[in-house]
């Protein structure tokens, strides 16, 4: 794997990990402030918001990074700068239009979601949270196109740091606003949720400020490159520029919107299906568990694939533009291996510790823990979806992404209601697995055919990774059994201790065995020996 891909992936993954971790742990105090029932109202705001956000940014970060990377490789730095200037105005326009549209559609969406009088939330409460979150759409598109521009220059730090600061400020506003409403104003939990979702707007402003700082930091460097810019010999007008970008946009939009679309399918079908089997009174709570409380856990392993996909597209584009087949193949080999090496043990940990994790973050709840255990493995398919789509984008097979993504979504739509009626929340998870599974399978078939990509070496390495995960799972299982000898009653404090001890055991077994057999060194190179050497020196 090229050093630029490895470094870019590491920076983005670390930034995403910290951001996702914060996005998970802030739910602990929010859950305590507003209560179990009100957490479902929170997710009713964010699913339509994420859908409209994906339309507003039009796949901007990855599309812009791909376009800028392509012309930077050819030495034409001026084209990317022109795109950035015009793109900012387009993002301002699309942000305002989507804000107004979502604000206006809040009540119609609420009417679709509230299908039974036995549900917990009123029509006005659901519509209100959607309106409050819509304000963030004004700012976030500008944030996204700026990140894409930096990524096109292989500057991943601005994206990672801005995401982290955006998340920190947003969380501070979420908790501060909710606590102020409940404890100072003596308001209702629904009012507190309104303030909490508005925090997305405040966080976006902070993220934009960070990106402005990085623009000033790199401006001299970018201007020097601009002065050295050469013409590609093409007549690149704004019209031709956006025509080329539009070819990227639809698949980029679809990739960004696909998970919110899967969640939206659940949002508009789950309550109806549950009401049809007499469970309308609990459907809001169960849907909150599925689309918010456990979904936060699921997205932690996915961040690894997100980091890879964001860093992989400009690198693969460069190799493809230069017709460097060996570079493309080597990048694929390392990407699949490292992604699976890092995501699979995370998923096993979520499944094995589902009861303890749910108790620690929220409360002791058998249904919630079951939903988490069943939901967690989906993250592997979601990760493979992102990576395989990134590969197809890098080799200019954008139309296939549209086809395979829509086929998977259609599968989800067709099977969701009957599966929910048969298996309740588990049915929605099965439908999601079937949808993503079909799409990933089709993507891999296309990659193999187009690139003639066959790697027995990768298959052998993945088999070894799976065997290591089996050994780790056995160690985790027996560690939990030993801890359970000290008593069965699970409290939040005990859950934290169990998670901490078991996670340490799992990591020591997994990474220790990987180092012992040389797998760690083969995947990450000499840097692992340097890290181990430093650790031994400190010991």
Coordinates of C-alpha atoms in Angstrom, one line a residue:
X1 CA 0.0 0.0 0.0
X2 CA 1.4 3.5 -0.8
X3 CA 2.6 5.6 2.1
X4 CA 0.1 8.3 1.1
X5 CA -2.9 5.9 1.3
X6 CA -1.6 4.4 4.6
X7 CA -1.0 7.8 6.2
X8 CA -4.3 9.3 4.9
X9 CA -6.2 6.2 6.1
X10 CA -4.6 6.4 9.5
X11 CA -5.4 10.1 10.0
X12 CA -9.0 9.8 8.8
X13 CA -9.6 6.7 10.8
X14 CA -8.2 8.1 14.0
X15 CA -10.3 11.3 13.5
X16 CA -13.4 9.3 12.7
X17 CA -12.8 7.0 15.7
X18 CA -12.6 9.8 18.1
X19 CA -15.6 11.5 16.5
X20 CA -17.7 8.3 16.6
X21 CA -16.6 7.5 20.2
X22 CA -17.7 10.9 21.3
X23 CA -20.9 10.4 19.3
X24 CA -21.5 7.2 21.3
X25 CA -20.6 8.2 24.8
X26 CA -22.5 11.5 24.9
X27 CA -25.7 9.4 24.7
X28 CA -25.0 8.2 28.3
X29 CA -25.7 11.7 29.9
X30 CA -28.4 12.5 27.3
X31 CA -30.2 9.2 28.0
X32 CA -30.1 10.2 31.7
X33 CA -31.4 13.7 31.1
X34 CA -34.3 13.0 28.8
X35 CA -35.2 9.4 29.5
X36 CA -35.5 6.2 27.5
X37 CA -38.8 7.1 25.8
X38 CA -37.5 10.4 24.4
X39 CA -34.4 8.9 22.7
X40 CA -36.6 7.6 20.0
X41 CA -37.8 11.1 19.2
X42 CA -34.1 12.1 18.7
X43 CA -33.7 9.6 15.9
X44 CA -36.9 10.8 14.1
X45 CA -35.0 14.1 13.5
X46 CA -31.7 12.7 12.3
X47 CA -32.9 10.2 9.7
X48 CA -34.7 12.7 7.4
X49 CA -31.9 15.2 8.2
X50 CA -29.2 12.8 7.0
X51 CA -31.2 12.1 3.8
X52 CA -31.6 15.8 3.0
X53 CA -28.0 16.5 4.0
X54 CA -26.8 13.9 1.4
X55 CA -28.8 15.7 -1.3
X56 CA -27.5 19.1 -0.1
X57 CA -23.8 18.2 -0.3
X58 CA -24.2 16.1 -3.5
X59 CA -21.4 13.8 -2.5
X60 CA -19.2 16.8 -2.3
X61 CA -16.2 15.6 -0.2
X62 CA -15.4 12.5 -2.2
X63 CA -16.5 13.9 -5.6
X64 CA -14.3 17.0 -5.2
X65 CA -11.4 15.0 -3.8
X66 CA -11.5 12.7 -6.9
X67 CA -11.7 15.6 -9.3
X68 CA -9.0 17.7 -7.7
X69 CA -6.7 14.6 -7.3
X70 CA -7.2 13.8 -11.0
X71 CA -6.1 17.2 -12.3
X72 CA -3.4 17.7 -9.6
X73 CA -1.8 14.4 -10.9
X74 CA -1.7 16.0 -14.4
X75 CA -0.1 19.2 -12.9
X76 CA -3.3 21.3 -13.5
X77 CA -3.8 22.9 -10.1
X78 CA -5.8 25.8 -11.5
X79 CA -8.8 23.7 -12.4
X80 CA -9.3 22.4 -8.9
X81 CA -9.1 26.0 -7.5
X82 CA -11.8 27.2 -10.0
X83 CA -14.0 24.3 -9.0
X84 CA -13.6 25.2 -5.3
X85 CA -14.6 28.8 -5.8
X86 CA -17.7 28.1 -7.9
X87 CA -18.6 25.1 -5.8
X88 CA -18.8 27.1 -2.6
X89 CA -21.6 29.2 -4.1
X90 CA -23.4 26.1 -5.3
X91 CA -23.2 24.6 -1.8
X92 CA -24.6 27.8 -0.2
X93 CA -27.6 27.6 -2.6
X94 CA -28.3 23.9 -2.2
X95 CA -27.9 24.2 1.6
X96 CA -30.5 26.9 1.8
X97 CA -32.9 25.1 -0.6
X98 CA -32.7 21.8 1.3
X99 CA -33.1 23.6 4.6
X100 CA -36.4 25.2 3.4
X101 CA -37.6 21.9 1.9
X102 CA -37.0 19.9 5.1
X103 CA -38.5 22.6 7.3
X104 CA -41.6 22.6 5.1
X105 CA -41.9 18.8 4.9
X106 CA -41.5 18.2 8.6
X107 CA -45.3 17.7 9.2
X108 CA -45.8 15.4 6.1
X109 CA -42.9 13.2 7.3
X110 CA -44.3 13.1 10.8
X111 CA -47.7 12.0 9.5
X112 CA -46.0 9.1 7.7
X113 CA -44.1 8.0 10.8
X114 CA -47.0 8.2 13.2
X115 CA -49.2 5.4 12.0
X116 CA -51.0 4.5 15.3
X117 CA -52.6 6.4 18.2
X118 CA -50.9 4.1 20.7
X119 CA -47.4 5.5 19.7
X120 CA -45.6 7.6 22.3
X121 CA -45.0 10.8 20.4
X122 CA -47.5 13.2 19.0
X123 CA -47.5 14.5 15.5
X124 CA -46.4 18.0 16.6
X125 CA -43.5 16.6 18.6
X126 CA -42.1 14.7 15.7
X127 CA -42.5 17.6 13.3
X128 CA -40.9 20.0 15.7
X129 CA -37.6 18.1 16.1
X130 CA -37.3 17.8 12.3
X131 CA -37.7 21.5 11.9
X132 CA -35.1 22.3 14.6
X133 CA -32.5 20.0 13.0
X134 CA -33.0 21.4 9.5
X135 CA -31.1 24.6 10.3
X136 CA -27.8 22.7 10.1
X137 CA -28.3 22.1 6.4
X138 CA -27.4 25.8 5.8
X139 CA -23.8 25.3 7.0
X140 CA -22.8 21.7 6.5
X141 CA -22.6 21.7 2.6
X142 CA -19.9 24.4 2.7
X143 CA -18.1 22.3 5.3
X144 CA -18.2 19.2 3.0
X145 CA -16.9 20.8 -0.2
X146 CA -14.0 22.3 1.8
X147 CA -13.0 18.9 3.2
X148 CA -13.1 17.4 -0.3
X149 CA -10.8 20.1 -1.6
X150 CA -8.2 19.4 1.1
X151 CA -8.5 15.6 0.5
X152 CA -7.8 16.1 -3.2
X153 CA -4.3 17.4 -2.1
X154 CA -3.9 14.4 0.2
X155 CA -4.3 16.7 3.2
X156 CA -6.4 14.5 5.5
X157 CA -5.7 16.3 8.7
X158 CA -8.2 19.2 8.1
X159 CA -11.0 16.7 7.6
X160 CA -10.2 14.7 10.7
X161 CA -9.6 17.7 13.0
X162 CA -12.7 19.6 11.8
X163 CA -14.9 16.5 12.2
X164 CA -13.6 16.1 15.8
X165 CA -14.0 19.7 16.7
X166 CA -17.5 19.8 15.1
X167 CA -18.4 16.8 17.2
X168 CA -17.1 18.2 20.5
X169 CA -18.9 21.5 20.1
X170 CA -22.1 19.7 19.0
X171 CA -22.1 17.4 22.0
X172 CA -21.4 20.3 24.4
X173 CA -24.4 22.1 22.9
X174 CA -26.6 18.9 23.0
X175 CA -25.9 18.2 26.6
X176 CA -25.8 21.9 27.7
X177 CA -29.1 22.7 25.9
X178 CA -30.9 19.6 27.1
X179 CA -29.8 20.1 30.7
X180 CA -30.8 23.8 30.6
X181 CA -34.3 23.0 29.4
X182 CA -34.9 20.1 31.9
X183 CA -33.2 21.5 35.0
X184 CA -33.3 25.3 34.7
X185 CA -36.4 25.9 32.6
X186 CA -38.3 22.9 33.9
X187 CA -39.2 22.1 30.4
X188 CA -40.4 18.8 28.8
X189 CA -38.1 16.1 27.4
X190 CA -39.5 16.9 23.9
X191 CA -38.4 20.5 24.3
X192 CA -34.9 19.3 25.4
X193 CA -34.7 17.1 22.3
X194 CA -35.5 20.2 20.1
X195 CA -32.5 22.0 21.6
X196 CA -30.3 18.9 21.3
X197 CA -30.9 18.5 17.6
X198 CA -30.3 22.2 16.9
X199 CA -26.8 21.6 18.2
X200 CA -25.9 20.2 14.8
X201 CA -26.0 23.8 13.4
X202 CA -23.7 25.0 16.2
X203 CA -21.2 22.2 15.7
X204 CA -21.1 22.8 11.9
X205 CA -20.2 26.5 12.5
X206 CA -17.2 25.3 14.7
X207 CA -16.1 22.8 12.0
X208 CA -16.2 25.6 9.4
X209 CA -14.0 27.7 11.6
X210 CA -11.4 24.9 11.8
X211 CA -11.3 24.5 8.0
X212 CA -10.8 28.3 7.6
X213 CA -7.7 28.0 9.9
X214 CA -6.3 25.2 7.8
X215 CA -6.9 27.2 4.6
X216 CA -4.8 30.0 6.0
X217 CA -2.2 27.5 7.0
X218 CA -1.8 25.9 3.6
X219 CA -2.7 28.8 1.4
X220 CA 1.0 29.7 0.6
X221 CA 1.7 26.1 -0.4
X222 CA -1.4 25.9 -2.6
X223 CA -0.6 29.3 -4.2
X224 CA 2.9 28.0 -5.1
X225 CA 1.4 25.0 -6.8
X226 CA -1.1 27.2 -8.5
X227 CA 1.7 29.3 -10.0
X228 CA 3.4 26.1 -11.3
X229 CA 0.1 24.8 -12.8
X230 CA 0.2 23.5 -16.4
X231 CA -2.6 23.3 -18.9
X232 CA -3.8 19.8 -19.8
X233 CA -4.6 21.0 -23.3
X234 CA -8.3 20.7 -22.7
X235 CA -10.8 23.5 -22.8
X236 CA -12.1 23.1 -19.3
X237 CA -15.0 25.5 -18.9
X238 CA -17.2 25.6 -15.8
X239 CA -19.9 23.8 -17.9
X240 CA -17.5 21.0 -18.9
X241 CA -16.2 20.9 -15.3
X242 CA -19.6 20.3 -13.8
X243 CA -20.6 17.9 -16.6
X244 CA -17.6 15.7 -15.5
X245 CA -18.4 16.1 -11.8
X246 CA -22.1 15.3 -12.4
X247 CA -20.9 11.9 -13.7
X248 CA -19.4 11.4 -10.2
X249 CA -22.2 12.9 -8.2
X250 CA -25.1 10.4 -8.5
X251 CA -23.0 7.5 -7.2
X252 CA -21.4 9.7 -4.5
X253 CA -24.8 10.9 -3.4
X254 CA -26.1 7.3 -3.3
X255 CA -23.2 6.1 -1.2
X256 CA -23.7 8.9 1.3
X257 CA -27.4 8.4 1.4
X258 CA -27.6 4.6 1.4
X259 CA -27.5 4.0 5.1
X260 CA -30.0 6.8 5.9
X261 CA -32.2 5.3 3.2
X262 CA -32.1 1.9 4.8
X263 CA -33.0 3.6 8.1
X264 CA -35.7 5.6 6.4
X265 CA -37.2 2.4 5.1
X266 CA -37.3 1.1 8.7
X267 CA -38.7 4.5 9.9
X268 CA -41.7 4.4 7.5
X269 CA -42.4 0.6 7.7
X270 CA -41.5 -0.5 11.2
X271 CA -44.3 1.2 13.1
X272 CA -46.9 0.0 10.6
X273 CA -45.6 -3.6 10.7
X274 CA -45.4 -3.6 14.5
X275 CA -49.0 -2.2 14.8
X276 CA -50.2 -4.9 12.5
X277 CA -49.1 -7.5 15.0
X278 CA -50.4 -5.6 18.1
X279 CA -47.1 -4.0 19.2
X280 CA -47.7 -0.3 18.4
X281 CA -47.2 0.7 22.1
X282 CA -43.5 -0.4 22.0
X283 CA -42.6 0.3 18.4
X284 CA -41.2 3.8 19.0
X285 CA -38.9 2.4 21.7
X286 CA -37.7 -0.6 19.6
X287 CA -37.2 1.6 16.6
X288 CA -35.1 4.0 18.7
X289 CA -33.0 1.0 19.8
X290 CA -32.5 0.0 16.2
X291 CA -31.9 3.3 14.4
X292 CA -30.1 5.3 17.2
X293 CA -29.0 3.5 20.3
X294 CA -27.4 0.4 18.7
X295 CA -26.7 2.1 15.4
X296 CA -24.1 4.2 17.2
X297 CA -22.2 1.0 18.1
X298 CA -22.5 -0.4 14.6
X299 CA -20.9 2.7 13.1
X300 CA -17.7 2.3 15.1
X301 CA -16.3 -0.6 13.0
X302 CA -17.6 1.1 9.9
X303 CA -15.3 4.1 10.6
X304 CA -12.3 2.0 9.5
X305 CA -13.9 1.4 6.1
X306 CA -14.9 5.0 5.9
X307 CA -11.3 6.1 6.5
X308 CA -10.1 3.7 3.8
X309 CA -12.8 4.7 1.3
X310 CA -12.0 8.4 1.7
X311 CA -8.3 7.9 1.4
X312 CA -8.6 5.2 -1.3
X313 CA -10.5 7.2 -3.9
X314 CA -7.8 9.8 -4.7
X315 CA -5.0 7.2 -4.6
X316 CA -6.9 4.8 -6.9
X317 CA -7.8 7.7 -9.2
X318 CA -4.1 8.6 -9.4
X319 CA -3.1 5.0 -10.2
X320 CA -5.9 4.6 -12.7
X321 CA -5.1 7.9 -14.5
X322 CA -1.4 6.8 -14.7
X323 CA -2.5 3.3 -15.8
X324 CA -0.5 1.8 -12.9
X325 CA -2.2 -1.7 -12.6
X326 CA 0.3 -3.0 -10.0
X327 CA -0.3 0.0 -7.7
X328 CA -4.1 -0.6 -7.9
X329 CA -3.8 -4.3 -7.2
X330 CA -1.4 -3.7 -4.3
X331 CA -3.7 -1.1 -2.8
X332 CA -6.7 -3.5 -3.1
X333 CA -4.8 -6.3 -1.4
X334 CA -3.8 -4.2 1.6
X335 CA -7.1 -2.5 1.9
X336 CA -9.2 -5.7 2.1
X337 CA -6.7 -7.3 4.5
X338 CA -6.3 -4.4 6.9
X339 CA -10.0 -3.5 6.9
X340 CA -11.1 -7.0 7.8
X341 CA -8.2 -7.3 10.3
X342 CA -9.5 -4.3 12.2
X343 CA -13.3 -4.5 11.8
X344 CA -14.0 -8.2 12.5
X345 CA -12.6 -8.2 16.1
X346 CA -14.6 -5.1 16.8
X347 CA -17.7 -6.8 15.7
X348 CA -17.0 -9.9 17.8
X349 CA -16.4 -7.7 20.8
X350 CA -19.7 -5.9 20.3
X351 CA -21.6 -9.2 20.0
X352 CA -19.8 -10.9 22.9
X353 CA -20.2 -7.9 25.2
X354 CA -23.6 -6.7 24.0
X355 CA -25.3 -7.0 27.4
X356 CA -22.4 -5.3 29.3
X357 CA -22.1 -2.5 26.7
X358 CA -25.8 -1.7 26.6
X359 CA -26.0 -1.7 30.4
X360 CA -22.9 0.6 30.7
X361 CA -24.2 3.1 28.2
X362 CA -27.9 3.0 28.8
X363 CA -29.4 0.6 31.3
X364 CA -29.9 -3.2 31.8
X365 CA -32.3 -4.1 29.0
X366 CA -32.4 -7.6 27.5
X367 CA -34.2 -6.4 24.3
X368 CA -31.6 -3.6 23.7
X369 CA -28.7 -6.0 24.2
X370 CA -30.3 -8.5 21.8
X371 CA -30.8 -5.8 19.2
X372 CA -27.1 -4.8 19.6
X373 CA -25.8 -8.4 19.3
X374 CA -27.9 -8.9 16.1
X375 CA -27.2 -5.5 14.6
X376 CA -23.4 -5.4 15.1
X377 CA -22.4 -7.9 12.3
X378 CA -24.0 -5.6 9.7
X379 CA -21.1 -3.3 10.1
X380 CA -18.8 -5.7 8.2
X381 CA -21.2 -5.6 5.2
X382 CA -21.5 -1.8 5.5
X383 CA -17.7 -1.5 5.5
X384 CA -17.3 -3.7 2.5
X385 CA -20.0 -1.7 0.7
X386 CA -18.0 1.5 1.3
X387 CA -14.7 0.1 0.2
X388 CA -16.0 -1.7 -2.9
X389 CA -17.8 1.4 -4.0
X390 CA -14.6 3.4 -3.5
X391 CA -12.8 1.0 -5.7
X392 CA -15.5 1.3 -8.4
X393 CA -15.3 5.0 -8.2
X394 CA -11.5 5.0 -8.5
X395 CA -11.7 3.0 -11.7
X396 CA -14.5 5.1 -13.2
X397 CA -17.3 2.5 -12.9
X398 CA -19.8 4.9 -11.4
X399 CA -22.9 3.7 -13.1
X400 CA -22.5 0.2 -11.6
X401 CA -22.6 1.7 -8.1
X402 CA -26.0 3.1 -8.8
X403 CA -27.3 -0.2 -10.1
X404 CA -26.0 -2.4 -7.3
X405 CA -26.9 0.0 -4.6
X406 CA -30.5 0.3 -5.8
X407 CA -30.9 -3.4 -6.2
X408 CA -29.8 -3.9 -2.6
X409 CA -32.2 -1.2 -1.4
X410 CA -35.0 -2.7 -3.4
X411 CA -34.4 -6.1 -1.6
X412 CA -34.7 -4.3 1.7
X413 CA -37.9 -2.6 0.7
X414 CA -39.5 -5.8 -0.5
X415 CA -38.7 -8.0 2.5
X416 CA -38.8 -5.5 5.4
X417 CA -42.5 -5.6 6.4
X418 CA -43.0 -9.4 6.2
X419 CA -39.7 -9.9 8.1
X420 CA -40.7 -7.4 10.8
X421 CA -44.1 -9.0 11.2
X422 CA -42.4 -12.4 11.6
X423 CA -39.3 -11.5 13.7
X424 CA -40.0 -7.9 15.0
X425 CA -36.8 -5.9 15.3
X426 CA -34.7 -8.9 14.2
X427 CA -36.6 -8.9 10.9
X428 CA -35.5 -5.3 10.1
X429 CA -31.9 -6.3 10.7
X430 CA -32.2 -9.4 8.5
X431 CA -33.6 -7.2 5.7
X432 CA -30.7 -4.8 6.1
X433 CA -28.2 -7.7 5.9
X434 CA -29.9 -9.1 2.8
X435 CA -29.8 -5.7 1.1
X436 CA -26.2 -4.9 1.8
X437 CA -25.1 -8.5 1.1
X438 CA -26.6 -8.4 -2.4
X439 CA -24.9 -5.1 -3.2
X440 CA -21.5 -6.1 -1.9
X441 CA -21.6 -9.4 -3.8
X442 CA -22.4 -7.6 -7.0
X443 CA -19.7 -5.0 -6.5
X444 CA -17.1 -7.7 -5.9
X445 CA -18.1 -9.5 -9.1
X446 CA -17.7 -6.3 -11.1
X447 CA -14.3 -5.6 -9.6
X448 CA -13.1 -9.1 -10.3
X449 CA -14.3 -8.9 -13.9
X450 CA -13.2 -5.4 -14.8
X451 CA -9.8 -5.5 -13.1
X452 CA -9.2 -9.3 -13.5
X453 CA -8.5 -9.2 -9.8
X454 CA -7.7 -12.6 -8.3
X455 CA -5.6 -12.9 -5.2
X456 CA -5.2 -16.3 -3.5
X457 CA -2.8 -14.6 -1.2
X458 CA -5.5 -12.3 0.1
X459 CA -7.9 -15.3 0.6
X460 CA -5.3 -17.1 2.6
X461 CA -4.6 -14.0 4.7
X462 CA -8.3 -13.5 5.4
X463 CA -8.6 -17.1 6.4
X464 CA -5.8 -16.6 8.9
X465 CA -7.5 -13.4 10.2
X466 CA -10.7 -15.3 10.8
X467 CA -8.9 -18.1 12.7
X468 CA -7.2 -15.5 14.9
X469 CA -10.7 -14.0 15.6
X470 CA -12.0 -17.4 16.6
X471 CA -9.1 -17.8 19.2
X472 CA -9.8 -14.3 20.4
X473 CA -13.6 -15.0 20.8
X474 CA -12.7 -18.2 22.9
X475 CA -10.5 -16.1 25.2
X476 CA -13.2 -13.4 25.6
X477 CA -15.9 -16.1 26.2
X478 CA -14.0 -17.8 29.0
X479 CA -12.9 -14.4 30.5
X480 CA -16.6 -13.5 30.8
X481 CA -17.5 -16.8 32.3
X482 CA -14.8 -16.3 34.9
X483 CA -16.0 -12.8 35.7
X484 CA -19.6 -14.1 36.0
X485 CA -18.5 -16.3 38.9
X486 CA -18.4 -13.2 41.1
X487 CA -22.2 -12.6 40.7
X488 CA -24.8 -12.3 38.1
X489 CA -26.4 -9.0 39.0
X490 CA -25.2 -6.5 36.4
X491 CA -24.8 -2.8 37.4
X492 CA -23.4 0.0 35.3
X493 CA -20.1 0.0 37.3
X494 CA -19.8 -3.8 37.0
X495 CA -20.5 -3.6 33.3
X496 CA -17.7 -1.1 32.7
X497 CA -15.2 -3.4 34.6
X498 CA -16.3 -6.4 32.6
X499 CA -16.0 -4.5 29.3
X500 CA -12.6 -3.1 30.3
X501 CA -11.1 -6.4 31.4
X502 CA -12.5 -8.5 28.6
X503 CA -11.4 -5.9 26.0
X504 CA -7.9 -5.9 27.3
X505 CA -7.8 -9.8 27.2
X506 CA -9.2 -9.8 23.7
X507 CA -6.7 -7.2 22.4
X508 CA -3.7 -8.9 24.0
X509 CA -4.6 -12.3 22.6
X510 CA -5.5 -11.0 19.1
X511 CA -2.6 -8.5 18.6
X512 CA -0.1 -10.7 20.5
X513 CA -0.8 -13.7 18.4
X514 CA -0.7 -11.6 15.2
X515 CA 2.7 -10.2 16.2
X516 CA 4.0 -13.7 17.1
X517 CA 3.1 -15.2 13.8
X518 CA 4.3 -12.1 11.8
X519 CA 0.9 -11.1 10.5
X520 CA 1.0 -7.7 12.1
X521 CA 4.4 -6.9 10.6
X522 CA 3.2 -8.0 7.1
X523 CA 0.1 -5.8 7.3
X524 CA 1.6 -2.7 8.8
X525 CA 5.3 -2.9 7.9
X526 CA 8.4 -1.9 9.9
X527 CA 6.5 0.7 11.9
X528 CA 5.1 -2.1 14.1
X529 CA 8.7 -3.2 15.0
X530 CA 9.5 0.4 15.9
X531 CA 6.4 0.7 18.1
X532 CA 7.1 -2.6 19.8
X533 CA 10.7 -1.6 20.4
X534 CA 9.6 1.6 22.0
X535 CA 7.1 -0.2 24.2
X536 CA 9.8 -2.7 25.3
X537 CA 12.2 0.2 26.0
X538 CA 9.7 1.8 28.3
X539 CA 9.0 -1.5 30.0

